[in-house]
mmCIF file of C-alpha atoms in Angstrom:
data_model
loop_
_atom_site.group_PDB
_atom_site.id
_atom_site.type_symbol
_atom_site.label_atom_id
_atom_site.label_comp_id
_atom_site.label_asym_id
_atom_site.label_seq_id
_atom_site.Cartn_x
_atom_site.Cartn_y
_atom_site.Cartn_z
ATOM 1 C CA UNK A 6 -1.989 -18.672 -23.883
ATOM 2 C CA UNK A 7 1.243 -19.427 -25.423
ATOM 3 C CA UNK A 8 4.671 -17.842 -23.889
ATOM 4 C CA UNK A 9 7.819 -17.186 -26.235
ATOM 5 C CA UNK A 10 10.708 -18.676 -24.452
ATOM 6 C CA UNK A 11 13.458 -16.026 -25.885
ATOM 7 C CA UNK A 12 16.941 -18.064 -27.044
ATOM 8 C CA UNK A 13 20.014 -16.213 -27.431
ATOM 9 C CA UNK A 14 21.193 -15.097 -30.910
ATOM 10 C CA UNK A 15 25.023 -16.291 -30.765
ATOM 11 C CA UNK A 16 24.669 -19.655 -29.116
ATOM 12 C CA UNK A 17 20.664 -20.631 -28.986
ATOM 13 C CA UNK A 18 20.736 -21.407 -25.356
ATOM 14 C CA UNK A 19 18.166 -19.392 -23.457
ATOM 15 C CA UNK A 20 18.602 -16.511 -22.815
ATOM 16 C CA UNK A 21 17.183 -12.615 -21.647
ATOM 17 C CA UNK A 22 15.096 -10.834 -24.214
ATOM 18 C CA UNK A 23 15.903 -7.257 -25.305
ATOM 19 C CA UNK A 24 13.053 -6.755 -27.664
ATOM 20 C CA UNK A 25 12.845 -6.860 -31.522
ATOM 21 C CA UNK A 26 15.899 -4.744 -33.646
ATOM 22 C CA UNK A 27 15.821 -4.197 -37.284
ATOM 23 C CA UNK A 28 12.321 -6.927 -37.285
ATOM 24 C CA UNK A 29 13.955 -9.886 -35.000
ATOM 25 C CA UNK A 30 13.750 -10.933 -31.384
ATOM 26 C CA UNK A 31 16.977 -10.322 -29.692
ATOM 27 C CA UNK A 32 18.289 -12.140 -26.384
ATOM 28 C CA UNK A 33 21.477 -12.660 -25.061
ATOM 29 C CA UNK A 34 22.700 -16.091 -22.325
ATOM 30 C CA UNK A 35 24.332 -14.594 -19.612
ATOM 31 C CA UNK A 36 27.517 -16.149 -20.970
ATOM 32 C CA UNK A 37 27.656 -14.677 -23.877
ATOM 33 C CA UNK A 38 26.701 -11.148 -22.620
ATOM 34 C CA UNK A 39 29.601 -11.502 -20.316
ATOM 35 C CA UNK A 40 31.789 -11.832 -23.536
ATOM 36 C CA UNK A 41 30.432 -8.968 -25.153
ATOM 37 C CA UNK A 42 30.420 -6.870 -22.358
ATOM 38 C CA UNK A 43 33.849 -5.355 -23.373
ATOM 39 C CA UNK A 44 32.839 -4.770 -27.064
ATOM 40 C CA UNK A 45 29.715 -3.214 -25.726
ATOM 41 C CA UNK A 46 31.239 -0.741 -23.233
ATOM 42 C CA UNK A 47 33.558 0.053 -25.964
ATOM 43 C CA UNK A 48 30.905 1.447 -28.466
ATOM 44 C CA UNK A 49 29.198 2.983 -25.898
ATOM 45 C CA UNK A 50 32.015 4.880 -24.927
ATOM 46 C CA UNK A 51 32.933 5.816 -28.562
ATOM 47 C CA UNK A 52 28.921 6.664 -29.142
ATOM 48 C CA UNK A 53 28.435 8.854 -26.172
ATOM 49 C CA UNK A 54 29.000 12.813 -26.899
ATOM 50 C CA UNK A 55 32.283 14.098 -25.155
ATOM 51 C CA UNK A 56 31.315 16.995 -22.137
ATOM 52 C CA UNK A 57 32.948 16.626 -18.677
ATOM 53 C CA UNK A 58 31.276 15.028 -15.900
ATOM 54 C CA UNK A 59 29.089 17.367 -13.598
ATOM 55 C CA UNK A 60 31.072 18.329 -11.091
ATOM 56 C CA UNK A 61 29.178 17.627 -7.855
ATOM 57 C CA UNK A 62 28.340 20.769 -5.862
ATOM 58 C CA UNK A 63 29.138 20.797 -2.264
ATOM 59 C CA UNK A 64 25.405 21.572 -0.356
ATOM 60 C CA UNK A 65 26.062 24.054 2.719
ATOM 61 C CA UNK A 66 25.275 22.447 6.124
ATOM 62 C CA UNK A 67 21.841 24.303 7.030
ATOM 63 C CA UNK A 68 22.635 26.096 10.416
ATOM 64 C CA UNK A 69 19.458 26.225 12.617
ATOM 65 C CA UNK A 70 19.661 30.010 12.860
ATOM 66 C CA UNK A 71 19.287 30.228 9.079
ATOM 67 C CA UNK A 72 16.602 26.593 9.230
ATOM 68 C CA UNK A 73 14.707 29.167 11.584
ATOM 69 C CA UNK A 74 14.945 32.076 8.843
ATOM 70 C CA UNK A 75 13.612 30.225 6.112
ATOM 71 C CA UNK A 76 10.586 28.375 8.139
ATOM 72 C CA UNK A 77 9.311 31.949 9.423
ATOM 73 C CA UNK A 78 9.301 33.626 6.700
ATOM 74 C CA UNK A 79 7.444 30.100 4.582
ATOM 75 C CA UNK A 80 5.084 30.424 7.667
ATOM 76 C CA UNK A 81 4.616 34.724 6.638
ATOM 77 C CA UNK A 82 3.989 33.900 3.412
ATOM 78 C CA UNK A 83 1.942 30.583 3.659
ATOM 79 C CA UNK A 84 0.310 30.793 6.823
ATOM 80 C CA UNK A 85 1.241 27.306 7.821
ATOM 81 C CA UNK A 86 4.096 24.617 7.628
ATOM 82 C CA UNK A 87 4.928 21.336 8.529
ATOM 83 C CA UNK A 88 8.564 21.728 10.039
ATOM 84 C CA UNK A 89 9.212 17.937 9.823
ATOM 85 C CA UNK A 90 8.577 18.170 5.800
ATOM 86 C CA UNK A 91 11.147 21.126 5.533
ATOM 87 C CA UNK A 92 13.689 20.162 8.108
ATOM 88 C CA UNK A 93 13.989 16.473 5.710
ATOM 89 C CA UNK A 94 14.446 18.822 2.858
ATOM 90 C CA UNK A 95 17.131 21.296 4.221
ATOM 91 C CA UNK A 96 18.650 18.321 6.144
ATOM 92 C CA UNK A 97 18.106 19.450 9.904
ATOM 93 C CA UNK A 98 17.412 16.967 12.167
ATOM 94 C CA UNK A 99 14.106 16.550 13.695
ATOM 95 C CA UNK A 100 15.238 17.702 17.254
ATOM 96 C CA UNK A 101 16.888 21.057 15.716
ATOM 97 C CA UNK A 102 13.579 21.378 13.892
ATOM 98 C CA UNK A 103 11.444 20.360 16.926
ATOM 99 C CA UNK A 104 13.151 23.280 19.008
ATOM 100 C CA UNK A 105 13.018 25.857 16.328
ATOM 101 C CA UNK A 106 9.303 25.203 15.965
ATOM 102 C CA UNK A 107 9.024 25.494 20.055
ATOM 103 C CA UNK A 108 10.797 28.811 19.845
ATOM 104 C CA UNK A 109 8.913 30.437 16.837
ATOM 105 C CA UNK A 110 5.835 29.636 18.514
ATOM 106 C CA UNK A 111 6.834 31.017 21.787
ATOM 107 C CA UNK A 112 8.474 34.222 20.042
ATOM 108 C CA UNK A 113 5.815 35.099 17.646
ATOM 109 C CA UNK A 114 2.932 33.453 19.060
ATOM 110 C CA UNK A 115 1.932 30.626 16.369
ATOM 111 C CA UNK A 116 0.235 27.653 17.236
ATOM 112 C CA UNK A 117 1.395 23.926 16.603
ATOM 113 C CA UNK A 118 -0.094 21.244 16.087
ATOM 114 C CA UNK A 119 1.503 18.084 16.824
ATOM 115 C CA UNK A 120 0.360 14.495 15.110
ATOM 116 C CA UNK A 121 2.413 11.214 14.434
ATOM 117 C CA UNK A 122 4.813 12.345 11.898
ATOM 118 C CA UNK A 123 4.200 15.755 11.156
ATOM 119 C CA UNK A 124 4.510 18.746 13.145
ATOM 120 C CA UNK A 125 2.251 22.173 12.189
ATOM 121 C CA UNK A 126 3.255 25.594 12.702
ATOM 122 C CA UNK A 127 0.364 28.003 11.931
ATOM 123 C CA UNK A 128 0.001 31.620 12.259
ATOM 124 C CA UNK A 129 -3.490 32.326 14.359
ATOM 125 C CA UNK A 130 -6.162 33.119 12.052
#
């Protein structure tokens, strides 16, 4: 077995390998990359399509009213959820999500099942 040490095509010393372009093994010693860097980011620039940058959409705080909305009416439709799954993905905390769970299940009669991780609220079969 026989490994290709790669070398670097400006100055020979070795260097990281980028592949083959146009049929020859490219590579690049950190040196030199850190001279071409400019050059690079300058192409790029002048190579990537003009369009604004996404503008970053501001995500609504989840109030646990509205938390509570959306897990009973998963629950209606599903029959089951794991609260601790949807409060990560909504962004509740698990003790808002704990107590919601404790209330549904109090106020519509649901069962839950509790393991390490993962709390169940399922509607009675």
């Amino acid at each position: 077995m026989s490994v290709k040490i790669p070398y670097c095509i400006v100055c020979g010393r070795v260097g990281v390998d980028f592949g083959r372009v146009a049929g020859r093994d490219v590579a690049l010693c950190p040196d030199c990359a850190r001279i071409l860097l400019p050059k690079v980011e300058a192409l790029v620039e002048a190579a990537a399509p003009k369009r604004p940058a996404k503008a970053v959409e501001k995500v609504e705080k989840m109030t646990p009213e509205k938390f509570k909305e959306l897990v009973a009416a998963s629950i209606e439709k599903r029959g089951s959820l794991n609260i601790l799954d949807a409060a990560k993905r909504y962004g509740v905390p698990a003790e808002k999500a704990r107590e919601v769970a404790k209330a549904l299940a109090e106020e519509k009669g649901w069962q839950i099942e509790e393991a390490p991780k993962k709390l169940k609220l399922k509607k009675p079969m």
